[in-house]
Coordinates of C-alpha atoms in Angstrom, one line a residue:
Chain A
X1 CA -47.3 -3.7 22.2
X2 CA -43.8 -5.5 23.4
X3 CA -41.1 -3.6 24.4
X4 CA -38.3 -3.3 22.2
X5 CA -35.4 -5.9 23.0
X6 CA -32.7 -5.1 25.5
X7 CA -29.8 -6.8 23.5
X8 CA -26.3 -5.5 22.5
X9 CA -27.8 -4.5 18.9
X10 CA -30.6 -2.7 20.5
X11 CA -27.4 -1.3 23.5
X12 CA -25.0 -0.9 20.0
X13 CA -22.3 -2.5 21.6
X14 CA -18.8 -3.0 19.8
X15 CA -18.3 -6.7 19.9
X16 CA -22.1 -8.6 19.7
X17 CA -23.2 -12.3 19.0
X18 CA -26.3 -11.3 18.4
X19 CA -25.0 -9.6 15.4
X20 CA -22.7 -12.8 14.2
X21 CA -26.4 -15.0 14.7
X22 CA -28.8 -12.9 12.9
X23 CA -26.2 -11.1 10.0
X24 CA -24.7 -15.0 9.5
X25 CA -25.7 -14.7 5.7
X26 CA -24.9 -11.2 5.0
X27 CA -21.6 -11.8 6.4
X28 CA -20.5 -14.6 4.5
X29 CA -22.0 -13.4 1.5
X30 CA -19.2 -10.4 2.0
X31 CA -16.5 -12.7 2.9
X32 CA -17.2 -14.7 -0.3
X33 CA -17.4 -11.9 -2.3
X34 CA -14.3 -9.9 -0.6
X35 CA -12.4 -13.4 -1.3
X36 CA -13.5 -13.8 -5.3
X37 CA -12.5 -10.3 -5.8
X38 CA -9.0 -11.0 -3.7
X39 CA -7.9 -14.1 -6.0
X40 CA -9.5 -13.4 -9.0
X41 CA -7.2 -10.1 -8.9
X42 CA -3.9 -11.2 -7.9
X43 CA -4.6 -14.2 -9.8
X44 CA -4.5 -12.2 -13.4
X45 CA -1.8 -10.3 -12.2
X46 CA 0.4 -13.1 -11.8
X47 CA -0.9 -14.1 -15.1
X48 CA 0.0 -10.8 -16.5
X49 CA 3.4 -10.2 -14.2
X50 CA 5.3 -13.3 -15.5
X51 CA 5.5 -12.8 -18.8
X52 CA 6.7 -9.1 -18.3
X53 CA 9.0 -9.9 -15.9
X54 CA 10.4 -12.6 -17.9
X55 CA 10.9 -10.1 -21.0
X56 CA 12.1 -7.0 -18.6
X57 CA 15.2 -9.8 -18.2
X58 CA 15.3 -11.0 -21.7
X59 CA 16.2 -7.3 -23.1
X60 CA 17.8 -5.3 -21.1
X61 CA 16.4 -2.4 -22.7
X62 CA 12.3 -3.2 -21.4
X63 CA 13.2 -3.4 -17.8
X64 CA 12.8 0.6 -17.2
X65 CA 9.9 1.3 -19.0
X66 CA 8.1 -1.7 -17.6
X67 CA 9.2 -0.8 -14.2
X68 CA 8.3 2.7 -14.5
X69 CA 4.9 2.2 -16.4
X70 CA 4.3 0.0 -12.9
X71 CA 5.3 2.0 -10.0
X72 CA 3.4 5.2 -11.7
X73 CA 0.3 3.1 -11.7
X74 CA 1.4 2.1 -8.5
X75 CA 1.7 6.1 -7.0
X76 CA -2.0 6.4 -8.2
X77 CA -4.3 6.4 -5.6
X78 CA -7.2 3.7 -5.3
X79 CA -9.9 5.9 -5.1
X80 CA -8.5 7.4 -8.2
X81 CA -7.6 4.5 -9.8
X82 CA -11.5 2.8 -9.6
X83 CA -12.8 6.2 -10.2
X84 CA -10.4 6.8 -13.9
X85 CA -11.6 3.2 -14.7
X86 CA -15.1 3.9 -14.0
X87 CA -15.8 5.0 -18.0
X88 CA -14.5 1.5 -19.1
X89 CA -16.0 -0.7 -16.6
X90 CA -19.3 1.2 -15.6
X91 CA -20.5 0.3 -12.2
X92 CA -19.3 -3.2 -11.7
X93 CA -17.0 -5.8 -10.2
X94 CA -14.5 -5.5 -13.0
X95 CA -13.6 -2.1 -12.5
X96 CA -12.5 -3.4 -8.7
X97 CA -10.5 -6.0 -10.4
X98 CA -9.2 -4.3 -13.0
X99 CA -8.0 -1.4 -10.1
X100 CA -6.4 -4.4 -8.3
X101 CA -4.5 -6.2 -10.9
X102 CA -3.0 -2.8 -11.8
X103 CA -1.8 -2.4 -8.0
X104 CA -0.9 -5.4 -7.6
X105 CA 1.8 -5.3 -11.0
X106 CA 4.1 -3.3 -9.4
X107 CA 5.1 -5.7 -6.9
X108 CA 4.6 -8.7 -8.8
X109 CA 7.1 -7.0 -11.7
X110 CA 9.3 -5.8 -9.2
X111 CA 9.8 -8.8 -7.1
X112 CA 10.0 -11.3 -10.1
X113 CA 12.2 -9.4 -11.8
X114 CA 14.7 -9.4 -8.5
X115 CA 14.4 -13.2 -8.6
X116 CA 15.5 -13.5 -12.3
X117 CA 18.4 -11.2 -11.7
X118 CA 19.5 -12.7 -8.4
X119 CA 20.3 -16.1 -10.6
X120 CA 23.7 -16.2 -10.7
X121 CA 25.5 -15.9 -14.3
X122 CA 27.6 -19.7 -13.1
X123 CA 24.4 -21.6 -12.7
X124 CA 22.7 -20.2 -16.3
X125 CA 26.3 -21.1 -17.6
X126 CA 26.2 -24.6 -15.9
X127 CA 22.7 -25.5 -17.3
X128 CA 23.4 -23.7 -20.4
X129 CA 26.6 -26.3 -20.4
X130 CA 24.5 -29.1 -20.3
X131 CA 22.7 -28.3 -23.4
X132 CA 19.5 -26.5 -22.1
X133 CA 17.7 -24.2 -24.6
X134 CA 16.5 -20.8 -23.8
X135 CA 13.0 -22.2 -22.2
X136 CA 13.9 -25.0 -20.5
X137 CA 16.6 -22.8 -19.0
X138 CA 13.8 -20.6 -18.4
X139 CA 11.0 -23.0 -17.1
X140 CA 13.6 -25.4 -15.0
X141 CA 16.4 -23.4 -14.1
X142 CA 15.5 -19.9 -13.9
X143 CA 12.0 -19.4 -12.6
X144 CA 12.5 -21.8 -9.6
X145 CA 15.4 -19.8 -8.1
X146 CA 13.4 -16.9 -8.7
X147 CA 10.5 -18.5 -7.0
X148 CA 11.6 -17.2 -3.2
X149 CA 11.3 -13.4 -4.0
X150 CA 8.3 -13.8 -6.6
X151 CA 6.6 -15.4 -3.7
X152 CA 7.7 -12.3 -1.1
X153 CA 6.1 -10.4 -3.8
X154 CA 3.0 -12.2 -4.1
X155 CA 1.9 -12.1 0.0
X156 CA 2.7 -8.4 0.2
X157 CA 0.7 -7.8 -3.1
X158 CA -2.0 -10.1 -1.3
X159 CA -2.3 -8.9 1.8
X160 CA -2.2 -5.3 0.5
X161 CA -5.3 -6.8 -2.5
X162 CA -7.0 -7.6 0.6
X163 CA -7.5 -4.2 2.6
X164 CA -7.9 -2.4 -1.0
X165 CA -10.9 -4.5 -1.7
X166 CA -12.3 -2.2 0.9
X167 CA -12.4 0.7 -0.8
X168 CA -14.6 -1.1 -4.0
X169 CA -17.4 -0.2 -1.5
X170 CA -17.2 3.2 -3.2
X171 CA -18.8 1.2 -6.4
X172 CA -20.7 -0.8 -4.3
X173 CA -18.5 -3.9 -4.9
X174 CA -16.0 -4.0 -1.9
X175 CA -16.8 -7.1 -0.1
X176 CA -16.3 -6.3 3.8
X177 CA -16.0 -3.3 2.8
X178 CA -19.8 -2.7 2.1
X179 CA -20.5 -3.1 5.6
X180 CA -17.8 -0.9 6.9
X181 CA -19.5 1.7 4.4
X182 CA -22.8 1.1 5.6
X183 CA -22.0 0.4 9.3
X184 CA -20.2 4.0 9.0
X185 CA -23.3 6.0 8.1
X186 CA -25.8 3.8 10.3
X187 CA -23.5 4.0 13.2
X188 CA -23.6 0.5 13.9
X189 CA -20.0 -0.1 15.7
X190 CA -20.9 -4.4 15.6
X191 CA -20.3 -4.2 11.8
X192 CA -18.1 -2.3 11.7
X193 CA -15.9 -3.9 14.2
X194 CA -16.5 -7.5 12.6
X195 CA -16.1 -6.9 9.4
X196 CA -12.6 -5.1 10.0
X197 CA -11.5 -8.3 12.4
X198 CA -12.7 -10.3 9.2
X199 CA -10.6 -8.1 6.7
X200 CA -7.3 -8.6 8.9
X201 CA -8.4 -12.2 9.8
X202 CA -8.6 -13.1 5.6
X203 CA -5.4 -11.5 5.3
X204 CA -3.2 -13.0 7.9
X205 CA -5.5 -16.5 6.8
X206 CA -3.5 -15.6 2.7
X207 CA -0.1 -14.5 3.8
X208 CA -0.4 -17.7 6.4
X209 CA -1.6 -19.8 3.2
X210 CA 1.0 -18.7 0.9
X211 CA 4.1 -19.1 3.2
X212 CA 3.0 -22.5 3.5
X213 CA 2.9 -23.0 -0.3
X214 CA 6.3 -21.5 -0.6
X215 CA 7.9 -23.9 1.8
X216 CA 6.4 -26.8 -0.2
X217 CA 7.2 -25.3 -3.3
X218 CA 10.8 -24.3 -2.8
X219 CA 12.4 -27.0 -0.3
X220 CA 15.9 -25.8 -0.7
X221 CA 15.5 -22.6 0.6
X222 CA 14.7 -22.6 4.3
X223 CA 15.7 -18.6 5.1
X224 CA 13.1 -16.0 3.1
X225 CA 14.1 -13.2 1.1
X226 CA 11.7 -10.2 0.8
X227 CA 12.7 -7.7 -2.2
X228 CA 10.0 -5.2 -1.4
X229 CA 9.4 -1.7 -4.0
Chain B
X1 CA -13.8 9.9 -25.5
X2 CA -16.2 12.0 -24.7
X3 CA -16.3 11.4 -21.0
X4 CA -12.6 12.3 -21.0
X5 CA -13.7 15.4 -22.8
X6 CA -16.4 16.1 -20.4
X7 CA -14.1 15.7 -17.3
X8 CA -12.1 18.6 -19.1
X9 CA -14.7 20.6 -19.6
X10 CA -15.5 20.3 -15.6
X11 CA -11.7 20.8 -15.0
X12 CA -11.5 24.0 -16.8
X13 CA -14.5 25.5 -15.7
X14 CA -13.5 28.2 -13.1
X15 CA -16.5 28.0 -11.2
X16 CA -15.5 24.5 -9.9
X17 CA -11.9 26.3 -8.4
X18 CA -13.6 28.3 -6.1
X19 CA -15.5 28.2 -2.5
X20 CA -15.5 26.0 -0.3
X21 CA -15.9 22.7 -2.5
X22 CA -13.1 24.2 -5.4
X23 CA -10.4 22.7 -6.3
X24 CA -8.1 24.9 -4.7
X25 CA -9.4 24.5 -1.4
X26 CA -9.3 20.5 -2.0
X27 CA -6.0 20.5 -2.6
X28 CA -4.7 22.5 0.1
X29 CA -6.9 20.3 2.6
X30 CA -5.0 17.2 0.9
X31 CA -1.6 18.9 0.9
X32 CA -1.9 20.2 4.8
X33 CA -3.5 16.5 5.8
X34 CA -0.5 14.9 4.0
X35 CA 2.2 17.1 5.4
X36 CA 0.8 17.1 9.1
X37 CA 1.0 13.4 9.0
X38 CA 4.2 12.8 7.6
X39 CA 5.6 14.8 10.0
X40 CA 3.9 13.3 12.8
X41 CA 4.7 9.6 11.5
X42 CA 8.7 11.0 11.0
X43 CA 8.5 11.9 15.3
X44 CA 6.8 8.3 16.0
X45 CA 9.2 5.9 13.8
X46 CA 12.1 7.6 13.1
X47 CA 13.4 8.2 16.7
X48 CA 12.3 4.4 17.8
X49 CA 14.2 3.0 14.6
X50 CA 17.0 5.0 15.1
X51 CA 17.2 3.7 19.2
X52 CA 16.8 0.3 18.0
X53 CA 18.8 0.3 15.1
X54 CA 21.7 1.6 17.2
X55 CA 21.4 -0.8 20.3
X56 CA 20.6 -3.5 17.8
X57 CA 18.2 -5.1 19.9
X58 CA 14.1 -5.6 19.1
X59 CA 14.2 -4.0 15.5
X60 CA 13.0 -7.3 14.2
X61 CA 10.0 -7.8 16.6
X62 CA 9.0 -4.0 15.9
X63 CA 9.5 -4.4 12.0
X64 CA 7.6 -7.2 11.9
X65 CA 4.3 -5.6 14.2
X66 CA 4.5 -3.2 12.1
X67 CA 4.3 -5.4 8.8
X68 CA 1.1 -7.1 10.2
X69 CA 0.0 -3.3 10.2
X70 CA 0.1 -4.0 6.3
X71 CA -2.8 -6.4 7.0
X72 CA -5.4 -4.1 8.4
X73 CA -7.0 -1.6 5.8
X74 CA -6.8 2.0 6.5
X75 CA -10.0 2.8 5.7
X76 CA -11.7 -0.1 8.3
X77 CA -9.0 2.3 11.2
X78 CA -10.6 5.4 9.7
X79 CA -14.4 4.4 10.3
X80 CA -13.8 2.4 13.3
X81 CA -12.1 5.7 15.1
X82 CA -15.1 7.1 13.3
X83 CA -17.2 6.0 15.5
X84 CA -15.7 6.1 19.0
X85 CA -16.1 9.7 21.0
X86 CA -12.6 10.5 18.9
X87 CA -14.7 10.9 16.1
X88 CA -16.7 14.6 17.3
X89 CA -12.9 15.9 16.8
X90 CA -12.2 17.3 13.4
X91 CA -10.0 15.6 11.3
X92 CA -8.6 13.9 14.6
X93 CA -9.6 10.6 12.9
X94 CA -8.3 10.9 9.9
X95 CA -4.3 11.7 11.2
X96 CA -4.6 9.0 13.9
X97 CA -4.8 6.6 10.7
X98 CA -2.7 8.4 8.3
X99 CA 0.2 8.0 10.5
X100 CA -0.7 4.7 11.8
X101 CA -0.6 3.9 8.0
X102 CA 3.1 5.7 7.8
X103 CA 4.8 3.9 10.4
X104 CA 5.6 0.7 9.1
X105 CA 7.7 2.1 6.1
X106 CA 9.7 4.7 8.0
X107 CA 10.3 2.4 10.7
X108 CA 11.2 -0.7 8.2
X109 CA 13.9 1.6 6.1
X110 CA 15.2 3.5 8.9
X111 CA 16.3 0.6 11.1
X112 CA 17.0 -1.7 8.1
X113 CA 19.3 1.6 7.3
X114 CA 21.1 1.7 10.6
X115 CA 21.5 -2.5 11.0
X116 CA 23.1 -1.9 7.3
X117 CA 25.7 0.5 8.3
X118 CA 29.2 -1.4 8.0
X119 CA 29.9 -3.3 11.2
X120 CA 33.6 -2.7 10.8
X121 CA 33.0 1.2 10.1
X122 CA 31.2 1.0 13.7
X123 CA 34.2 -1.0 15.2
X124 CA 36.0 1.9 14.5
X125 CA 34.4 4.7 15.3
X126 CA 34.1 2.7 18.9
X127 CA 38.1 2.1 18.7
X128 CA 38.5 5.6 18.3
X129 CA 37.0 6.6 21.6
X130 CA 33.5 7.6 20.3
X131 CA 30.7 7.4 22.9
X132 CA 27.2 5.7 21.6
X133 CA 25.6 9.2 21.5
X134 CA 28.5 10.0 19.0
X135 CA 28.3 7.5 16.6
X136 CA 24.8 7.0 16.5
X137 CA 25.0 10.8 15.3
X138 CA 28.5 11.0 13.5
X139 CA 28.8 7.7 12.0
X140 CA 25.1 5.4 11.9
X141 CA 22.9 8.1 11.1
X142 CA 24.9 9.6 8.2
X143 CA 25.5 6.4 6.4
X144 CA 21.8 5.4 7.1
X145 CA 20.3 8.5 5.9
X146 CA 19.9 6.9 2.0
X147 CA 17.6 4.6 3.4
X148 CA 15.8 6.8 6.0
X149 CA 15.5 8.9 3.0
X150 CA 13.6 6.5 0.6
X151 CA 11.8 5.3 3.6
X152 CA 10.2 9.3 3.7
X153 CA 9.4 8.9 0.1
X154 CA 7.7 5.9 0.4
X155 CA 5.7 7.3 2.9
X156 CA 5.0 10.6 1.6
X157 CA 3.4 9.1 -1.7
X158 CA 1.4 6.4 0.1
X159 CA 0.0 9.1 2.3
X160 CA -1.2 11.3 -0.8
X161 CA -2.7 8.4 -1.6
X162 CA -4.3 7.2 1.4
X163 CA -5.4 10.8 1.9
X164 CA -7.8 10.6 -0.7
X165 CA -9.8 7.6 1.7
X166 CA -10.3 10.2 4.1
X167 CA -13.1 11.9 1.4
X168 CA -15.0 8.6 1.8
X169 CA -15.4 9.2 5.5
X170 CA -16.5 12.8 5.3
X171 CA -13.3 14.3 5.9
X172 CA -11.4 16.7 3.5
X173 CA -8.9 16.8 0.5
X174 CA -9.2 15.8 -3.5
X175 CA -10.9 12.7 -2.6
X176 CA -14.2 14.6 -2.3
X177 CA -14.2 15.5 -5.3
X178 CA -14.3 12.0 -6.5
X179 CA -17.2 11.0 -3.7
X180 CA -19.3 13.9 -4.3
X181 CA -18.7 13.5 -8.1
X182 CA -20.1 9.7 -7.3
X183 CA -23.2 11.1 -5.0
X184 CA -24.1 13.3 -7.7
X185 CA -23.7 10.6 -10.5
X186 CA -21.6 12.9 -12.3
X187 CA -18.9 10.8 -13.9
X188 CA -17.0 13.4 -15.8
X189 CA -16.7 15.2 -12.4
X190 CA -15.5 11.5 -10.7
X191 CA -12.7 11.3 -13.5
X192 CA -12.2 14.6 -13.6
X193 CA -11.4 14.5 -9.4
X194 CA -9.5 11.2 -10.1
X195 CA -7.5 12.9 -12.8
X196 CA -6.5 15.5 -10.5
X197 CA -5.5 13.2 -7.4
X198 CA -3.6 11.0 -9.8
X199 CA -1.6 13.7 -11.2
X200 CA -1.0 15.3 -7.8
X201 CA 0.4 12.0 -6.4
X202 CA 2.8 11.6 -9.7
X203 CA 4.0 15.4 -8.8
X204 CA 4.9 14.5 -5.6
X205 CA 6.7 11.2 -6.6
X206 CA 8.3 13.6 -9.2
X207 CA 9.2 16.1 -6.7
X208 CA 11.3 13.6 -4.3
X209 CA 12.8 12.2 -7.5
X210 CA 14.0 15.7 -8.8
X211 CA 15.2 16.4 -5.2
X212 CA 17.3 12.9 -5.1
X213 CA 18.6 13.6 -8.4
X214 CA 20.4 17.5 -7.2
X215 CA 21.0 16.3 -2.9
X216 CA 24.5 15.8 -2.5
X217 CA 25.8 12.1 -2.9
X218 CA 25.4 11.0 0.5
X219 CA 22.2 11.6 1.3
X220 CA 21.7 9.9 -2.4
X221 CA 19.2 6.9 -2.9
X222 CA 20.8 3.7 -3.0
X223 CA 18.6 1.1 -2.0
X224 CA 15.3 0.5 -0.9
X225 CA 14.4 -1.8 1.8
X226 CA 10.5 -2.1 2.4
X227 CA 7.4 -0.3 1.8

């Protein structure tokens, strides 16, 4: 009989290499997973946010009920929010995503909405001068000044996507989050503790990403404006 | 629909009210936790915004650490304080990351309230022979309070919110309903709780915007800064 190994997962130490060697696959299985359902989210919200946006500033009239339909789904909470999608989506990685995308709306809505409004009336005039039609203003004009707070809107809606993933480990679909849950009820601090660094580490690793893309995308604007909900 | 219908039949049975797993119970847990750690987020931010609004100096720095605070999710704070000796202590857990979760919007409106205040209103108050202490009081605070204001509301309905995390790591409030509904693989009981903490959180959104609507027009809502 050998004696059972005296190393920091047999000590349950907080921080532990031993854990990061022999968990390598399990841990990047999460990360992958925490990432897909990250994108995939904000992705379709963006996909779903423009066009709203767009059409809260064409008429007047759609801007409050778009904006409130948002922020209630917003004041929902997330536990709620997979749990009321559960009938639709059954146990699976849609009903995180689907969760997501609706958190996410509000401050995609919000934010490109700001950015549409903050165009001043002179420069639609000016292009609308020069003979630009409704979507070319639109496409050329329009959406690239609103770009800067669209943009604000997108890291916060990220980075907040990120730590909400989380809570998918309720489903069993939470990325990092499944070994928080798991390392919660076996009391194993290591997993805990890494795959918490990890969550923050992805998120700073997106917001870090995204800056970078708004400075390439928008040269002309050097000083950042956040319009936050 | 039926699982809608089946989530009401679970809501209006009486039995699931009562004892120690009711409803009633639940909700008081969740209003208590919320309350306890909006107040004790309001004692942490608000007097350090206020301080640094006023001098002017480090709001910035502190906004921005407590931005980053945006990054790390509240339920990885709740199961990593979980598991340190902190954990044997009640709900002790729970609050430490409730109000760690607060913060950042109280302390974000507050001090972007106070930098906001009209420099030449200060200039003023200073010309008339007003001490800091003074205008801080009789001149910042006032004109900032819109924004301190919205900055409580912000937190107050992400805390119901959060609140319900706590359910995931044992702890009380509506979100138990929802786990145990889950452990049980009852879904009309999970959309039946999720029904409840969803129109819970739209009451209290409602109640701060019934309250905006009737407070007197200078503590009105006329901006909102971050969240």
């Amino acid at each position: 009989m050998t004696a059972p190994p005296d190393d920091c997962l047999a000590r349950n130490e907080w921080i532990c290499g031993e854990y990061l060697s022999t968990r390598r696959q399990i841990l990047l299985d999460a990360v992958v997973q925490h990432l897909q359902l990250t994108s995939l989210s904000v992705l379709i919200a963006l996909v779903v946010a423009v066009p709203l946006a767009v059409l809260a500033r064409r008429w007047g009239w759609a801007a409050g009920p778009v904006l409130a339909l948002t922020t209630v789904l917003y004041t929902i909470p997330s536990l709620a929010m997979f749990s009321l999608l559960l009938p639709v989506y059954g146990l699976s990685a849609s009903l995180v995503v689907a969760g997501l995308v609706l958190y996410s709306l509000t401050l995609l809505v919000r934010n490109i909405l700001a950015g549409l409004r903050a165009v001043p009336e002179d420069t639609r005039q000016a292009a609308r001068g020069m003979g630009y039609g409704p979507v070319r203003l639109l496409l050329t004009v329009e959406l690239p000044l609103a770009l800067p707070a669209a943009m604000a809107g997108l890291r916060i809606a990220t980075v907040s996507a990120v730590s909400l993933v989380t809570i998918g480990a309720i489903v069993g679909f939470g990325g990092l989050g499944n070994l928080i849950y798991t390392g919660m009820n076996t009391y194993f601090k290591a997993q805990v503790l890494t795959a918490s660094v990890l969550c923050v580490v992805i998120a700073v690793a997106a917001d870090l990403l995204l800056l970078g893309v708004q400075r390439v995308l928008t040269p002309w604007e050097r000083a950042t404006r956040a319009v936050r909900p | 629909m039926t699982t809608l219908g089946d989530a009401w039949s679970w809501l209006t049975d009486p039995a699931h009210w009562a004892g120690d797993d009711g409803i009633w119970h639940r909700l008081t847990q969740h209003l208590v936790l919320t309350v306890v750690c909006l107040l004790l987020s309001c004692l942490i931010a608000l007097p350090v915004a206020l301080v640094l609004g006023h001098l002017g100096k480090g709001g910035a720095l502190a906004v921005n650490i407590s931005n980053v605070g945006r990054a790390v999710p509240t339920f990885a704070v709740l199961v990593l304080l979980l598991l340190t000796p902190l954990g044997t202590w009640g709900d002790g857990p729970t609050v430490v990351a409730l109000v760690l979760f607060a913060v950042p919007p109280l302390l974000t409106n507050a001090y972007v309230g106070m930098r906001g205040v009209d420099r030449g209103v200060v200039q003023a108050a200073r010309g008339m022979g007003m001490t800091g202490r003074q205008m801080l009081w009789r001149v910042e605070l006032p004109l900032a309070l819109p924004l301190v204001l919205s900055g409580i509301r912000i937190a107050a309905v992400q805390l119901v919110a959060t609140a319900t995390i706590a359910a995931l790591a044992g702890g009380g409030g509506l979100g138990r309903i929802i786990t145990a509904g889950f452990n049980l693989a009852s879904t009309p009981q999970v959309v039946a709780g999720a029904i409840l903490v969803a129109v819970f959180a739209l009451l209290v959104e409602a109640a701060f915007e019934v309250a905006e609507r009737f407070a007197p027009g200078w503590a009105r809502n006329r901006g909102r800064a971050g969240g």
